[in-house]
């Protein structure tokens, strides 16, 4: 994607977050849903990992091969003229390097933002260690700078979503 065009989309997306009111960011799962959202006046869209996976016959939770997810994301990005933020789940990789490489592919495809979850998919240890999540985010920021392609990073925590039982203790400690 053209860096200037990507920068303008990033700036548009960034401005949407600075408005004094909430904006709706609909989640597209294919080209037609993305085009419908754009045609109906949404200034930006996101992708839905569950929607893309299920529309291609996979369960959510990084069960779809990354290459297939990336293919769907590229088609969505290329079908609209508005900013697209990508649900990258926990990065489709075990190591920080894999996650950074996958993020590179999203940036090169024209994605202006990502959701990066801290869920592991492991029932015994459902939340990624904070230091590892910080490492991923730091490396992604360095990547973004090196590519001269700003990236909106939504670092999502899955603690409440996963209902691990840890949320109550962490919440009570934060209020003391």
XYZ file of N, CA, C and O in Angstrom:
704
model
N 0.842 -1.189 0.000
C 0.000 0.000 0.000
C 0.874 1.235 0.000
O 1.968 1.243 0.546
N 0.386 2.262 -0.588
C 1.016 3.563 -0.661
C 1.143 4.132 0.754
O 0.155 4.263 1.473
N 2.382 4.492 1.160
C 2.608 5.004 2.518
C 1.825 6.271 2.814
O 1.332 6.456 3.920
N 1.707 7.160 1.831
C 0.974 8.411 2.040
C -0.512 8.126 2.279
O -1.124 8.696 3.183
N -1.062 7.239 1.492
C -2.471 6.856 1.644
C -2.702 6.183 3.007
O -3.681 6.462 3.695
N -1.774 5.322 3.393
C -1.885 4.633 4.681
C -1.774 5.631 5.835
O -2.505 5.537 6.817
N -0.886 6.598 5.710
C -0.735 7.623 6.737
C -2.019 8.434 6.885
O -2.461 8.705 8.002
N -2.637 8.802 5.777
C -3.896 9.556 5.840
C -4.997 8.732 6.519
O -5.768 9.263 7.319
N -5.041 7.446 6.215
C -6.034 6.583 6.861
C -5.762 6.463 8.361
O -6.678 6.504 9.171
N -4.493 6.354 8.724
C -4.135 6.290 10.146
C -4.555 7.571 10.850
O -5.136 7.542 11.935
N -4.269 8.723 10.236
C -4.626 10.004 10.841
C -6.136 10.143 10.999
O -6.614 10.648 12.015
N -6.883 9.683 10.013
C -8.351 9.691 10.108
C -8.800 8.843 11.288
O -9.628 9.263 12.090
N -8.232 7.650 11.400
C -8.587 6.733 12.483
C -8.232 7.333 13.840
O -9.014 7.267 14.794
N -7.084 7.942 13.911
C -6.642 8.581 15.153
C -7.596 9.709 15.549
O -7.964 9.836 16.719
N -8.029 10.520 14.582
C -8.959 11.611 14.871
C -10.307 11.094 15.367
O -10.943 11.729 16.209
N -10.734 9.957 14.855
C -11.993 9.368 15.322
C -11.938 9.064 16.820
O -12.943 9.157 17.518
N -10.771 8.724 17.309
C -10.600 8.414 18.732
C -10.507 9.664 19.599
O -10.590 9.577 20.817
N -10.322 10.803 18.987
C -10.181 12.055 19.738
C -11.474 12.856 19.804
O -11.505 13.913 20.409
N -12.509 12.365 19.189
C -13.799 13.063 19.232
C -14.355 13.040 20.652
O -14.048 12.137 21.426
N -15.202 14.021 20.984
C -15.766 14.063 22.340
C -16.887 13.042 22.555
O -17.486 13.014 23.612
N -17.159 12.233 21.565
C -18.210 11.221 21.682
C -17.709 9.903 21.090
O -16.734 9.865 20.345
N -18.376 8.860 21.435
C -18.005 7.524 20.975
C -18.360 7.348 19.510
O -19.383 7.834 19.049
N -17.506 6.657 18.787
C -17.857 6.306 17.415
C -18.012 4.785 17.324
O -17.434 4.048 18.112
N -18.811 4.351 16.382
C -19.070 2.928 16.202
C -18.093 2.391 15.160
O -17.937 2.974 14.082
N -17.453 1.308 15.500
C -16.497 0.666 14.613
C -17.039 -0.723 14.269
O -16.832 -1.678 15.009
N -17.776 -0.840 13.153
C -18.366 -2.136 12.812
C -17.290 -3.132 12.396
O -16.225 -2.746 11.917
N -17.582 -4.401 12.599
C -16.619 -5.466 12.315
C -16.997 -6.218 11.047
O -18.020 -6.913 11.002
N -16.143 -6.124 10.043
C -16.358 -6.799 8.761
C -15.724 -8.187 8.791
O -14.695 -8.396 9.420
N -16.353 -9.101 8.080
C -15.831 -10.469 8.000
C -15.530 -10.879 6.565
O -14.929 -11.917 6.332
N -15.933 -10.044 5.614
C -15.653 -10.314 4.213
C -15.786 -9.015 3.427
O -16.123 -7.965 3.988
N -15.518 -9.097 2.131
C -15.548 -7.902 1.291
C -16.921 -7.243 1.285
O -17.031 -6.022 1.425
N -17.970 -8.021 1.129
C -19.298 -7.416 1.013
C -19.713 -6.709 2.308
O -20.280 -5.610 2.265
N -19.408 -7.301 3.465
C -19.760 -6.624 4.720
C -18.970 -5.322 4.852
O -19.505 -4.298 5.277
N -17.697 -5.333 4.453
C -16.879 -4.119 4.509
C -17.457 -3.034 3.604
O -17.585 -1.870 4.004
N -17.836 -3.418 2.396
C -18.396 -2.441 1.449
C -19.734 -1.892 1.931
O -20.024 -0.706 1.756
N -20.544 -2.738 2.539
C -21.835 -2.280 3.073
C -21.617 -1.260 4.189
O -22.278 -0.223 4.231
N -20.663 -1.532 5.081
C -20.378 -0.586 6.165
C -19.896 0.747 5.595
O -20.336 1.813 6.017
N -18.994 0.689 4.628
C -18.488 1.922 4.024
C -19.617 2.676 3.324
O -19.755 3.894 3.494
N -20.422 1.966 2.545
C -21.522 2.599 1.807
C -22.522 3.262 2.747
O -23.137 4.271 2.401
N -22.659 2.731 3.946
C -23.606 3.282 4.907
C -22.992 4.349 5.808
O -23.578 4.716 6.822
N -21.831 4.834 5.438
C -21.272 6.015 6.079
C -20.332 5.803 7.246
O -19.922 6.781 7.878
N -19.976 4.576 7.544
C -19.019 4.381 8.629
C -17.661 4.912 8.180
O -17.196 4.590 7.086
N -16.989 5.708 9.019
C -15.723 6.315 8.616
C -14.524 5.371 8.731
O -13.438 5.679 8.241
N -14.714 4.230 9.383
C -13.652 3.233 9.554
C -14.325 1.909 9.911
O -15.478 1.891 10.351
N -13.583 0.824 9.713
C -14.081 -0.495 10.115
C -12.953 -1.281 10.769
O -11.782 -0.925 10.657
N -13.347 -2.330 11.422
C -12.398 -3.299 11.954
C -12.745 -4.647 11.343
O -13.806 -4.803 10.736
N -11.861 -5.584 11.502
C -12.187 -6.946 11.099
C -12.565 -7.732 12.343
O -12.188 -7.376 13.457
N -13.308 -8.793 12.150
C -13.677 -9.680 13.236
C -13.003 -11.025 13.022
O -13.241 -11.678 11.998
N -12.172 -11.423 13.947
C -11.481 -12.709 13.800
C -12.482 -13.862 13.783
O -12.369 -14.779 12.971
N -13.471 -13.802 14.657
C -14.475 -14.870 14.714
C -15.268 -14.913 13.420
O -15.493 -15.995 12.857
N -15.692 -13.757 12.931
C -16.479 -13.705 11.713
C -15.719 -14.232 10.506
O -16.262 -14.991 9.698
N -14.462 -13.822 10.375
C -13.655 -14.310 9.253
C -13.446 -15.812 9.380
O -13.649 -16.567 8.424
N -13.032 -16.254 10.560
C -12.772 -17.685 10.756
C -14.014 -18.519 10.462
O -13.961 -19.490 9.692
N -15.133 -18.139 11.048
C -16.354 -18.932 10.885
C -16.870 -18.893 9.454
O -17.391 -19.887 8.960
N -16.710 -17.760 8.767
C -17.160 -17.687 7.378
C -16.333 -18.594 6.474
O -16.772 -18.953 5.379
N -15.147 -18.978 6.939
C -14.284 -19.871 6.165
C -14.241 -21.287 6.748
O -13.401 -22.090 6.355
N -15.145 -21.566 7.696
C -15.268 -22.923 8.214
C -14.396 -23.272 9.399
O -14.227 -24.450 9.723
N -13.849 -22.277 10.090
C -12.995 -22.514 11.251
C -13.651 -21.959 12.505
O -14.487 -21.064 12.438
N -13.224 -22.446 13.657
C -13.633 -21.867 14.933
C -12.759 -20.651 15.211
O -11.659 -20.515 14.662
N -13.235 -19.794 16.096
C -12.464 -18.634 16.529
C -11.321 -19.102 17.420
O -11.275 -20.236 17.861
N -10.398 -18.208 17.705
C -9.310 -18.536 18.616
C -8.061 -18.992 17.879
O -7.379 -19.908 18.309
N -7.760 -18.344 16.761
C -6.581 -18.649 15.948
C -6.579 -20.083 15.418
O -5.532 -20.687 15.234
N -7.764 -20.618 15.157
C -7.888 -21.955 14.554
C -7.698 -21.893 13.039
O -7.364 -22.884 12.413
N -7.948 -20.734 12.451
C -7.742 -20.534 11.024
C -6.249 -20.301 10.777
O -5.607 -19.581 11.551
N -5.669 -20.906 9.744
C -4.262 -20.603 9.437
C -4.088 -19.109 9.166
O -4.934 -18.480 8.522
N -2.994 -18.546 9.647
C -2.771 -17.116 9.503
C -2.832 -16.680 8.041
O -3.366 -15.614 7.732
N -2.303 -17.483 7.137
C -2.299 -17.116 5.724
C -3.725 -16.914 5.205
O -3.972 -16.026 4.387
N -4.659 -17.734 5.664
C -6.047 -17.565 5.231
C -6.665 -16.317 5.862
O -7.418 -15.590 5.206
N -6.364 -16.076 7.134
C -6.849 -14.860 7.792
C -6.279 -13.635 7.073
O -7.000 -12.691 6.760
N -4.987 -13.670 6.784
C -4.339 -12.558 6.099
C -4.949 -12.322 4.723
O -5.188 -11.182 4.326
N -5.249 -13.395 4.003
C -5.874 -13.256 2.690
C -7.215 -12.547 2.775
O -7.511 -11.645 1.975
N -8.024 -12.934 3.764
C -9.327 -12.289 3.954
C -9.151 -10.821 4.331
O -9.864 -9.948 3.821
N -8.201 -10.542 5.205
C -7.936 -9.167 5.634
C -7.490 -8.315 4.450
O -7.951 -7.178 4.279
N -6.596 -8.841 3.621
C -6.141 -8.096 2.440
C -7.304 -7.774 1.514
O -7.402 -6.648 1.010
N -8.177 -8.736 1.292
C -9.332 -8.489 0.418
C -10.222 -7.396 1.006
O -10.710 -6.535 0.268
N -10.419 -7.427 2.318
C -11.238 -6.395 2.974
C -10.588 -5.028 2.822
O -11.222 -4.060 2.401
N -9.302 -4.932 3.155
C -8.585 -3.648 3.069
C -8.638 -3.096 1.650
O -8.866 -1.900 1.443
N -8.424 -3.959 0.667
C -8.391 -3.515 -0.729
C -9.759 -3.180 -1.303
O -9.853 -2.583 -2.365
N -10.817 -3.553 -0.598
C -12.168 -3.327 -1.132
C -12.781 -2.004 -0.692
O -13.816 -1.614 -1.220
N -12.156 -1.327 0.276
C -12.724 -0.087 0.801
C -11.689 1.038 0.780
O -10.489 0.787 0.690
N -12.182 2.255 0.922
C -11.311 3.430 0.947
C -11.221 4.051 2.335
O -10.744 5.172 2.470
N -11.700 3.356 3.339
C -11.679 3.856 4.711
C -10.660 3.046 5.524
O -10.258 1.954 5.113
N -10.237 3.563 6.680
C -9.272 2.841 7.505
C -9.825 1.493 7.981
O -11.007 1.375 8.295
N -8.917 0.512 8.042
C -9.272 -0.817 8.537
C -8.296 -1.205 9.645
O -7.082 -1.225 9.442
N -8.861 -1.499 10.808
C -8.095 -2.031 11.933
C -8.342 -3.535 11.977
O -9.468 -3.987 11.785
N -7.306 -4.303 12.244
C -7.366 -5.754 12.113
C -7.343 -6.443 13.480
O -6.482 -6.154 14.310
N -8.281 -7.365 13.671
C -8.291 -8.193 14.875
C -7.247 -9.280 14.685
O -7.457 -10.252 13.974
N -6.106 -9.108 15.322
C -4.987 -10.036 15.200
C -4.988 -11.087 16.306
O -4.033 -11.835 16.452
N -6.079 -11.132 17.075
C -6.178 -12.033 18.233
C -4.920 -11.882 19.085
O -4.574 -10.783 19.444
N -4.198 -12.971 19.399
C -2.965 -12.792 20.173
C -1.724 -12.808 19.299
O -0.627 -12.965 19.787
N -1.921 -12.635 18.004
C -0.792 -12.446 17.108
C -0.487 -13.599 16.169
O 0.419 -13.501 15.357
N -1.207 -14.707 16.308
C -0.984 -15.866 15.441
C 0.465 -16.333 15.473
O 1.046 -16.659 14.448
N 1.040 -16.340 16.651
C 2.411 -16.828 16.790
C 2.741 -17.068 18.246
O 2.189 -16.417 19.132
N 3.614 -17.993 18.487
C 4.042 -18.290 19.866
C 5.109 -17.313 20.348
O 5.132 -16.911 21.494
N 6.015 -16.952 19.451
C 7.122 -16.079 19.852
C 6.814 -14.631 19.471
O 5.989 -14.355 18.593
N 7.518 -13.736 20.119
C 7.388 -12.316 19.787
C 7.761 -12.090 18.333
O 7.094 -11.327 17.625
N 8.817 -12.755 17.854
C 9.236 -12.586 16.459
C 8.140 -12.989 15.486
O 7.934 -12.312 14.473
N 7.426 -14.077 15.760
C 6.334 -14.502 14.886
C 5.217 -13.463 14.866
O 4.676 -13.140 13.812
N 4.878 -12.960 16.044
C 3.815 -11.952 16.141
C 4.221 -10.680 15.402
O 3.420 -10.090 14.673
N 5.466 -10.267 15.552
C 5.959 -9.072 14.861
C 5.934 -9.292 13.349
O 5.521 -8.411 12.590
N 6.347 -10.474 12.889
C 6.318 -10.760 11.462
C 4.882 -10.734 10.922
O 4.631 -10.197 9.843
N 3.958 -11.295 11.676
C 2.556 -11.269 11.251
C 2.020 -9.844 11.216
O 1.271 -9.471 10.310
N 2.420 -9.052 12.190
C 2.012 -7.638 12.206
C 2.590 -6.906 11.002
O 1.916 -6.083 10.392
N 3.823 -7.227 10.660
C 4.457 -6.619 9.472
C 3.583 -6.879 8.238
O 3.333 -5.982 7.438
N 3.097 -8.092 8.112
C 2.265 -8.429 6.962
C 0.947 -7.647 6.963
O 0.450 -7.252 5.905
N 0.400 -7.406 8.157
C -0.830 -6.602 8.267
C -0.546 -5.161 7.849
O -1.313 -4.554 7.104
N 0.565 -4.607 8.314
C 0.932 -3.233 7.951
C 1.151 -3.129 6.446
O 0.650 -2.216 5.794
N 1.900 -4.070 5.893
C 2.184 -4.037 4.456
C 0.921 -4.220 3.620
O 0.850 -3.738 2.482
N -0.078 -4.882 4.188
C -1.366 -5.047 3.500
C -2.201 -3.772 3.558
O -3.192 -3.651 2.844
N -1.822 -2.836 4.425
C -2.555 -1.574 4.527
C -3.347 -1.410 5.808
O -4.071 -0.428 5.960
N -3.214 -2.343 6.746
C -3.892 -2.204 8.034
C -3.317 -1.030 8.803
O -2.101 -0.839 8.838
N -4.184 -0.240 9.421
C -3.721 0.942 10.161
C -3.806 0.735 11.671
O -3.409 1.604 12.435
N -4.314 -0.425 12.071
C -4.421 -0.721 13.490
C -4.571 -2.214 13.697
O -4.886 -2.948 12.762
N -4.292 -2.623 14.923
C -4.490 -4.028 15.298
C -5.083 -4.100 16.696
O -4.862 -3.220 17.528
N -5.838 -5.165 16.931
C -6.189 -5.592 18.279
C -5.200 -6.681 18.620
O -4.989 -7.590 17.816
N -4.615 -6.615 19.787
C -3.678 -7.643 20.237
C -4.118 -8.095 21.625
O -4.018 -7.343 22.593
N -4.609 -9.311 21.698
C -5.151 -9.866 22.941
C -4.054 -10.484 23.791
O -3.013 -10.874 23.284
N -4.337 -10.632 25.078
C -3.376 -11.282 25.966
C -3.812 -12.690 26.386
O -3.189 -13.309 27.222
N -4.871 -13.202 25.774
C -5.288 -14.576 26.042
C -4.337 -15.549 25.379
O -3.795 -15.286 24.315
N -4.122 -16.708 26.018
C -3.168 -17.684 25.496
C -3.837 -18.878 24.830
O -3.188 -19.613 24.090
N -5.105 -19.133 25.153
C -5.754 -20.339 24.664
C -5.444 -21.556 25.513
O -5.946 -22.645 25.269
N -4.631 -21.383 26.537
C -4.240 -22.465 27.441
C -5.071 -22.343 28.717
O -4.961 -21.347 29.436
N -5.893 -23.340 28.999
C -6.769 -23.279 30.172
C -6.004 -23.210 31.490
O -6.482 -22.644 32.470
N -4.807 -23.785 31.540
C -4.016 -23.759 32.767
C -3.336 -22.410 33.001
O -3.035 -22.055 34.137
N -3.093 -21.684 31.953
C -2.460 -20.369 32.040
C -3.096 -19.469 30.973
O -2.500 -19.205 29.939
N -4.330 -19.002 31.238
C -5.119 -18.343 30.191
C -4.674 -16.943 29.785
O -5.028 -16.472 28.708
N -3.901 -16.274 30.619
C -3.476 -14.904 30.328
C -1.962 -14.873 30.164
O -1.225 -15.398 30.992
N -1.517 -14.221 29.101
C -0.092 -14.091 28.830
C 0.569 -13.281 29.931
O -0.017 -12.316 30.452
N 1.762 -13.661 30.301
C 2.533 -12.900 31.272
C 2.653 -11.454 30.793
O 2.921 -11.205 29.610
N 2.445 -10.515 31.687
C 2.445 -9.095 31.333
C 3.745 -8.693 30.643
O 3.726 -7.951 29.654
N 4.872 -9.182 31.124
C 6.148 -8.787 30.526
C 6.252 -9.255 29.071
O 6.825 -8.558 28.231
N 5.689 -10.414 28.767
C 5.700 -10.891 27.376
C 4.780 -10.057 26.489
O 5.112 -9.769 25.339
N 3.642 -9.646 27.031
C 2.735 -8.793 26.262
C 3.378 -7.422 26.024
O 3.286 -6.881 24.924
N 4.041 -6.892 27.029
C 4.742 -5.611 26.887
C 5.847 -5.742 25.837
O 6.037 -4.847 24.999
N 6.540 -6.873 25.844
C 7.599 -7.117 24.852
C 7.019 -7.116 23.436
O 7.570 -6.480 22.530
N 5.907 -7.811 23.249
C 5.263 -7.852 21.933
C 4.897 -6.443 21.473
O 5.198 -6.053 20.339
N 4.250 -5.696 22.345
C 3.808 -4.351 21.990
C 4.999 -3.450 21.681
O 4.987 -2.700 20.700
N 6.045 -3.537 22.485
C 7.250 -2.725 22.261
C 7.888 -3.046 20.915
O 8.277 -2.134 20.169
N 7.987 -4.319 20.596
C 8.584 -4.726 19.325
C 7.708 -4.316 18.139
O 8.224 -3.944 17.082
N 6.413 -4.376 18.309
C 5.509 -3.940 17.246
C 5.646 -2.433 17.022
O 5.647 -1.960 15.881
N 5.791 -1.682 18.101
C 5.997 -0.229 17.959
C 7.282 0.063 17.212
O 7.334 0.940 16.346
N 8.358 -0.680 17.527
C 9.626 -0.505 16.816
C 9.469 -0.846 15.335
O 10.008 -0.157 14.466
N 8.742 -1.912 15.050
C 8.477 -2.292 13.671
C 7.756 -1.163 12.935
O 8.150 -0.781 11.833
N 6.714 -0.649 13.548
C 5.927 0.424 12.950
C 6.819 1.623 12.625
O 6.739 2.191 11.529
N 7.673 1.984 13.553
C 8.588 3.113 13.328
C 9.576 2.809 12.201
O 9.852 3.650 11.359
N 10.099 1.582 12.196
C 11.086 1.233 11.163
C 10.463 1.223 9.773
O 11.140 1.524 8.791
N 9.193 0.882 9.679
C 8.501 0.880 8.391
C 7.950 2.266 8.028
O 7.406 2.452 6.944
N 8.066 3.190 8.979
C 7.496 4.537 8.802
C 6.019 4.445 8.460
O 5.502 5.156 7.589
N 5.357 3.531 9.162
C 3.926 3.302 8.984
C 3.298 3.272 10.374
O 3.362 2.260 11.071
N 2.713 4.385 10.803
C 2.125 4.396 12.140
C 1.040 3.337 12.273
O 0.334 3.027 11.316
N 0.943 2.772 13.456
C -0.004 1.689 13.710
C -0.716 1.948 15.031
O -0.073 2.187 16.054
N -2.021 1.906 15.003
C -2.845 2.052 16.202
C -2.897 0.673 16.868
O -3.386 -0.275 16.267
N -2.377 0.556 18.073
C -2.341 -0.735 18.771
C -3.360 -0.718 19.896
O -3.242 0.053 20.839
N -4.353 -1.577 19.790
C -5.346 -1.757 20.839
C -4.935 -3.013 21.605
O -5.177 -4.127 21.160
N -4.262 -2.824 22.724
C -3.802 -3.951 23.543
C -4.955 -4.372 24.442
O -5.233 -3.734 25.447
N -5.630 -5.416 24.039
C -6.849 -5.852 24.722
C -6.528 -6.891 25.788
O -5.795 -7.832 25.551
N -7.117 -6.720 26.950
C -6.956 -7.725 27.992
C -8.191 -8.616 28.036
O -9.311 -8.150 27.934
N -7.944 -9.897 28.156
C -9.029 -10.881 28.149
C -9.363 -11.406 29.541
O -10.064 -12.391 29.686
N -8.857 -10.756 30.584
C -9.048 -11.233 31.940
C -10.520 -11.401 32.296
O -10.935 -12.441 32.793
N -11.333 -10.402 32.011
C -12.756 -10.497 32.338
C -13.490 -11.408 31.362
O -14.361 -12.168 31.749
N -13.124 -11.305 30.098
C -13.756 -12.128 29.061
C -13.587 -13.613 29.368
O -14.494 -14.411 29.214
N -12.390 -14.012 29.802
C -12.100 -15.415 30.069
C -12.651 -15.889 31.406
O -12.689 -17.079 31.668
N -13.030 -14.940 32.274
C -13.596 -15.279 33.576
C -12.715 -16.274 34.320
O -13.150 -17.335 34.737
N -11.451 -15.923 34.466
C -10.471 -16.832 35.053
C -10.540 -16.910 36.566
O -9.891 -17.743 37.166
N -11.286 -16.030 37.192
C -11.311 -16.019 38.652
C -10.259 -15.088 39.215
O -10.260 -14.771 40.386
N -9.333 -14.646 38.357
C -8.283 -13.734 38.801
C -8.769 -12.298 38.826
O -8.198 -11.471 39.499
N -9.819 -12.004 38.067
C -10.240 -10.617 37.910
C -10.653 -9.987 39.226
O -10.337 -8.847 39.483
N -11.326 -10.725 40.086
C -11.765 -10.164 41.354
C -10.600 -9.748 42.228
O -10.578 -8.677 42.794
N -9.586 -10.610 42.312
C -8.448 -10.273 43.156
C -7.667 -9.103 42.577
O -7.223 -8.244 43.314
N -7.503 -9.042 41.279
C -6.777 -7.923 40.679
C -7.563 -6.637 40.832
O -7.001 -5.598 41.097
N -8.882 -6.725 40.672
C -9.703 -5.533 40.821
C -9.654 -5.035 42.249
O -9.474 -3.849 42.488
N -9.784 -5.943 43.212
C -9.800 -5.489 44.607
C -8.453 -4.895 44.999
O -8.407 -3.947 45.747
N -7.350 -5.425 44.501
C -6.048 -4.859 44.800
C -5.910 -3.474 44.208
O -5.303 -2.616 44.817
N -6.479 -3.263 43.029
C -6.322 -1.957 42.394
C -7.129 -0.871 43.097
O -6.853 0.288 42.937
N -8.119 -1.266 43.897
C -8.961 -0.273 44.593
C -8.470 0.002 46.014
O -9.046 0.810 46.697
N -7.441 -0.661 46.473
C -6.977 -0.464 47.847
C -6.129 0.760 47.999
O -5.461 1.202 47.163
